[in-house]
Amino acid sequence: MSSLSTHKRVRFSPDVKAADDIDVRPPLPSTPRRVPTWSPPLSDTSLSDVETFVHTVLLPRAAHQRHLNAIWDVRFDASQAYTLAANVLIPMSQHFEMLATQPMMRRIQLISRHFAWTIVVENPNGVRLVDVLYRIHSSLRKTVAKNEFDVVPPISQSEILRAYQRNYSTSQLGRTREDGLKRVDFLGKRTLFAGIQKDDSYINSRVRDHATRSETFVLEFATAA
């Protein structure tokens, strides 16, 4: 089936103007709970220039590491995310209540090299690991607007449509063709969560507001082996 014929059969959501939004997130407890804390590594950074540290399980793999810090195919919900300790898979849900950053941040936003929208993560009690994973998954499940797809170069459109066919044909995902093109299809085969990190050069090229840049992280993806 050609990409053109596939395109004609794809269901889109109504056109949108904004790249992303803030939608529902995991319910907050009625009484704020004590959030588990962790200590960032020691740094020579002065107190007048506080550095933001990201929790280890959210960091990209270091050069010496064989495995990703988090093992999670973003096509599945966050309950399917794991970490690896002593070659044993540990459900990441055991760490869900941990703060995502130190110092604590109430709002972060995620951008990626693979799509144009922004994923906003908010929690008035401090963004937790579960907030980050939940928002990534819920954002990527959204149906794409036709104007979001039309601005993509033709060669990338073909890759997206192949991913669309592959994903709705994968029974474990519970999708059908009629569900339409999803944002996760824009990732092609890069469906493994590979961490979030600061990349000032890329962030500066995407985010015009200087105040917002400090709360922006780059969301990375990897291809399954």
Short mmCIF file of C-alpha atoms in Angstrom, two decimals:
data_model
loop_
_atom_site.label_atom_id
_atom_site.label_comp_id
_atom_site.label_asym_id
_atom_site.label_seq_id
_atom_site.Cartn_x
_atom_site.Cartn_y
_atom_site.Cartn_z
CA MET A 1 0.00 0.00 0.00
CA SER A 2 1.42 3.36 -1.00
CA SER A 3 1.86 6.12 1.52
CA LEU A 4 -0.51 8.31 -0.55
CA SER A 5 -3.34 5.80 -0.43
CA THR A 6 -2.72 5.23 3.26
CA HIS A 7 -2.81 8.99 3.90
CA LYS A 8 -6.28 9.22 2.34
CA ARG A 9 -7.60 6.61 4.77
CA VAL A 10 -6.07 8.08 7.92
CA ARG A 11 -8.38 9.60 10.51
CA PHE A 12 -7.22 12.92 11.97
CA SER A 13 -8.47 15.07 14.82
CA PRO A 14 -9.69 18.63 14.08
CA ASP A 15 -6.86 21.02 13.19
CA VAL A 16 -5.13 22.62 16.15
CA LYS A 17 -3.20 25.86 16.51
CA ALA A 18 -1.26 25.12 19.68
CA ALA A 19 1.31 22.38 19.65
CA ASP A 20 0.32 21.02 23.05
CA ASP A 21 -1.64 21.63 26.19
CA ILE A 22 -1.99 20.67 29.79
CA ASP A 23 -4.50 17.87 30.38
CA VAL A 24 -5.46 15.54 33.18
CA ARG A 25 -2.67 13.96 35.20
CA PRO A 26 -2.58 11.32 37.94
CA PRO A 27 -4.95 12.47 40.71
CA LEU A 28 -3.29 14.30 43.56
CA PRO A 29 -3.94 13.04 47.08
CA SER A 30 -6.48 15.08 49.06
CA THR A 31 -3.88 15.45 51.79
CA PRO A 32 -0.35 16.18 50.50
CA ARG A 33 1.90 13.24 51.29
CA ARG A 34 5.53 13.44 52.24
CA VAL A 35 7.36 13.02 48.95
CA PRO A 36 10.38 10.68 49.08
CA THR A 37 13.56 12.60 48.46
CA TRP A 38 16.94 11.79 46.99
CA SER A 39 20.26 13.58 47.05
CA PRO A 40 21.86 14.99 43.90
CA PRO A 41 25.56 14.34 43.32
CA LEU A 42 28.03 16.70 44.93
CA SER A 43 28.88 19.64 42.72
CA ASP A 44 31.22 22.60 42.71
CA THR A 45 28.34 24.80 41.53
CA SER A 46 27.95 27.84 43.78
CA LEU A 47 24.68 28.45 45.61
CA SER A 48 24.14 31.56 43.51
CA ASP A 49 24.06 29.41 40.37
CA VAL A 50 21.95 26.43 41.41
CA GLU A 51 22.10 23.50 39.04
CA THR A 52 19.05 21.34 38.38
CA PHE A 53 19.60 17.60 38.68
CA VAL A 54 17.34 15.00 37.10
CA HIS A 55 16.55 11.73 38.89
CA THR A 56 18.82 8.90 37.71
CA VAL A 57 16.06 6.81 36.14
CA LEU A 58 15.14 9.75 33.89
CA LEU A 59 18.68 10.38 32.66
CA PRO A 60 19.93 9.24 29.24
CA ARG A 61 22.32 6.30 29.22
CA ALA A 62 25.93 7.24 29.93
CA ALA A 63 28.64 6.19 27.48
CA HIS A 64 29.83 3.35 29.74
CA GLN A 65 26.34 1.92 30.32
CA ARG A 66 25.03 -1.09 28.38
CA HIS A 67 21.38 -0.49 29.22
CA LEU A 68 19.01 2.45 29.42
CA ASN A 69 18.27 3.73 32.93
CA ALA A 70 14.57 3.19 32.29
CA ILE A 71 13.23 0.32 30.23
CA TRP A 72 9.96 1.54 28.80
CA ASP A 73 8.28 1.39 25.41
CA VAL A 74 6.24 4.60 25.41
CA ARG A 75 3.47 2.96 23.38
CA PHE A 76 2.49 1.26 26.64
CA ASP A 77 1.38 3.00 29.84
CA ALA A 78 3.73 3.87 32.67
CA SER A 79 2.89 0.71 34.62
CA GLN A 80 5.01 -1.12 32.03
CA ALA A 81 8.14 0.91 32.85
CA TYR A 82 11.05 -0.83 34.60
CA THR A 83 14.55 -0.17 35.83
CA LEU A 84 17.39 -2.69 35.84
CA ALA A 85 19.25 -3.50 39.07
CA ALA A 86 21.76 -6.36 39.24
CA ASN A 87 20.25 -7.71 36.00
CA VAL A 88 16.81 -7.84 37.63
CA LEU A 89 13.87 -5.86 36.26
CA ILE A 90 12.35 -3.64 38.94
CA PRO A 91 8.96 -1.99 38.31
CA MET A 92 9.50 1.75 38.15
CA SER A 93 6.26 2.12 40.07
CA GLN A 94 8.38 1.54 43.18
CA HIS A 95 9.94 4.96 42.54
CA PHE A 96 6.87 6.80 41.18
CA GLU A 97 6.51 9.14 44.17
CA MET A 98 10.10 10.35 43.95
CA LEU A 99 10.66 13.92 42.79
CA ALA A 100 11.79 14.13 39.19
CA THR A 101 14.31 16.91 39.89
CA GLN A 102 16.41 18.46 42.63
CA PRO A 103 15.73 21.20 43.48
CA MET A 104 12.01 20.42 43.23
CA MET A 105 10.21 21.95 40.25
CA ARG A 106 6.43 22.46 40.01
CA ARG A 107 6.46 22.72 36.24
CA ILE A 108 8.66 21.36 33.50
CA GLN A 109 8.17 21.12 29.78
CA LEU A 110 9.55 18.54 27.38
CA ILE A 111 10.47 18.99 23.74
CA SER A 112 11.85 16.45 21.28
CA ARG A 113 13.78 16.36 18.04
CA HIS A 114 11.12 14.01 16.65
CA PHE A 115 7.98 16.17 16.94
CA ALA A 116 6.99 19.82 17.09
CA TRP A 117 4.72 19.99 20.15
CA THR A 118 5.58 20.55 23.78
CA ILE A 119 4.63 18.27 26.69
CA VAL A 120 3.89 20.20 29.87
CA VAL A 121 4.17 18.45 33.25
CA GLU A 122 2.80 20.20 36.33
CA ASN A 123 2.31 19.31 39.97
CA PRO A 124 1.90 21.98 42.70
CA ASN A 125 3.59 19.65 45.19
CA GLY A 126 6.59 19.07 42.91
CA VAL A 127 6.80 17.09 39.67
CA ARG A 128 7.21 13.39 40.43
CA LEU A 129 8.47 10.54 38.27
CA VAL A 130 4.92 9.32 37.76
CA ASP A 131 3.88 12.76 36.52
CA VAL A 132 6.61 12.76 33.87
CA LEU A 133 5.88 9.27 32.58
CA TYR A 134 2.12 9.71 32.70
CA ARG A 135 2.22 12.96 30.72
CA ILE A 136 4.55 11.54 28.09
CA HIS A 137 2.25 8.58 27.52
CA SER A 138 -1.00 10.57 27.57
CA SER A 139 0.38 13.19 25.19
CA LEU A 140 1.66 10.60 22.72
CA ARG A 141 -1.74 8.87 22.69
CA LYS A 142 -3.46 11.92 21.25
CA THR A 143 -4.81 11.81 17.72
CA VAL A 144 -2.83 13.99 15.32
CA ALA A 145 -4.45 16.92 13.52
CA LYS A 146 -4.06 16.95 9.76
CA ASN A 147 -2.24 20.28 9.83
CA GLU A 148 0.35 18.73 12.22
CA PHE A 149 0.96 15.93 9.71
CA ASP A 150 0.97 18.14 6.61
CA VAL A 151 3.96 20.22 7.76
CA VAL A 152 6.15 17.12 8.01
CA PRO A 153 8.49 16.46 5.01
CA PRO A 154 7.18 13.72 2.65
CA ILE A 155 9.99 11.29 3.49
CA SER A 156 9.11 11.57 7.19
CA GLN A 157 5.40 11.24 6.40
CA SER A 158 6.10 7.85 4.83
CA GLU A 159 7.93 6.68 7.97
CA ILE A 160 5.09 7.93 10.17
CA LEU A 161 2.47 6.10 8.10
CA ARG A 162 4.46 2.88 8.25
CA ALA A 163 4.59 3.23 12.05
CA TYR A 164 0.85 3.92 12.09
CA GLN A 165 0.18 0.67 10.21
CA ARG A 166 2.60 -1.27 12.39
CA ASN A 167 1.13 0.07 15.64
CA TYR A 168 -2.55 -0.49 14.87
CA SER A 169 -1.63 -4.00 13.69
CA THR A 170 0.05 -4.80 17.04
CA SER A 171 -2.72 -6.42 19.08
CA GLN A 172 -1.08 -5.70 22.46
CA LEU A 173 -1.52 -1.95 21.86
CA GLY A 174 -5.29 -2.25 21.56
CA ARG A 175 -5.47 0.09 18.57
CA THR A 176 -7.47 -0.08 15.36
CA ARG A 177 -7.10 1.75 12.07
CA GLU A 178 -10.23 3.75 12.92
CA ASP A 179 -8.51 5.18 15.99
CA GLY A 180 -6.53 7.40 13.64
CA LEU A 181 -2.96 8.62 13.46
CA LYS A 182 -1.43 9.14 16.91
CA ARG A 183 1.46 11.30 18.00
CA VAL A 184 3.42 8.20 18.99
CA ASP A 185 3.43 7.22 15.31
CA PHE A 186 5.70 10.22 14.67
CA LEU A 187 8.46 8.33 16.50
CA GLY A 188 8.66 5.60 13.88
CA LYS A 189 10.63 2.75 15.46
CA ARG A 190 12.11 5.03 18.14
CA THR A 191 9.61 4.05 20.83
CA LEU A 192 11.98 3.40 23.76
CA PHE A 193 12.17 6.15 26.36
CA ALA A 194 15.82 7.22 26.46
CA GLY A 195 15.68 9.91 29.13
CA ILE A 196 15.39 13.68 29.48
CA GLN A 197 18.30 16.07 29.54
CA LYS A 198 19.43 19.64 29.12
CA ASP A 199 20.69 20.56 25.65
CA ASP A 200 20.97 24.33 25.73
CA SER A 201 21.72 24.69 22.04
CA TYR A 202 18.63 22.76 20.97
CA ILE A 203 16.42 24.28 23.68
CA ASN A 204 17.44 27.81 22.65
CA SER A 205 16.56 27.00 19.03
CA ARG A 206 13.06 25.83 19.98
CA VAL A 207 12.08 28.00 22.94
CA ARG A 208 11.98 31.76 22.45
CA ASP A 209 10.99 32.73 25.98
CA HIS A 210 14.17 32.96 28.06
CA ALA A 211 12.28 32.38 31.32
CA THR A 212 10.77 29.14 29.99
CA ARG A 213 14.11 27.73 28.85
CA SER A 214 15.15 26.99 32.44
CA GLU A 215 12.21 24.59 32.86
CA THR A 216 12.64 22.91 29.48
CA PHE A 217 14.25 19.52 28.93
CA VAL A 218 14.86 17.50 25.78
CA LEU A 219 13.01 14.20 25.64
CA GLU A 220 15.11 11.48 23.99
CA PHE A 221 14.01 8.24 22.33
CA ALA A 222 15.83 5.12 21.16
CA THR A 223 15.12 2.33 18.71
CA ALA A 224 14.37 -1.12 20.09
CA ALA A 225 17.09 -3.65 19.25
#
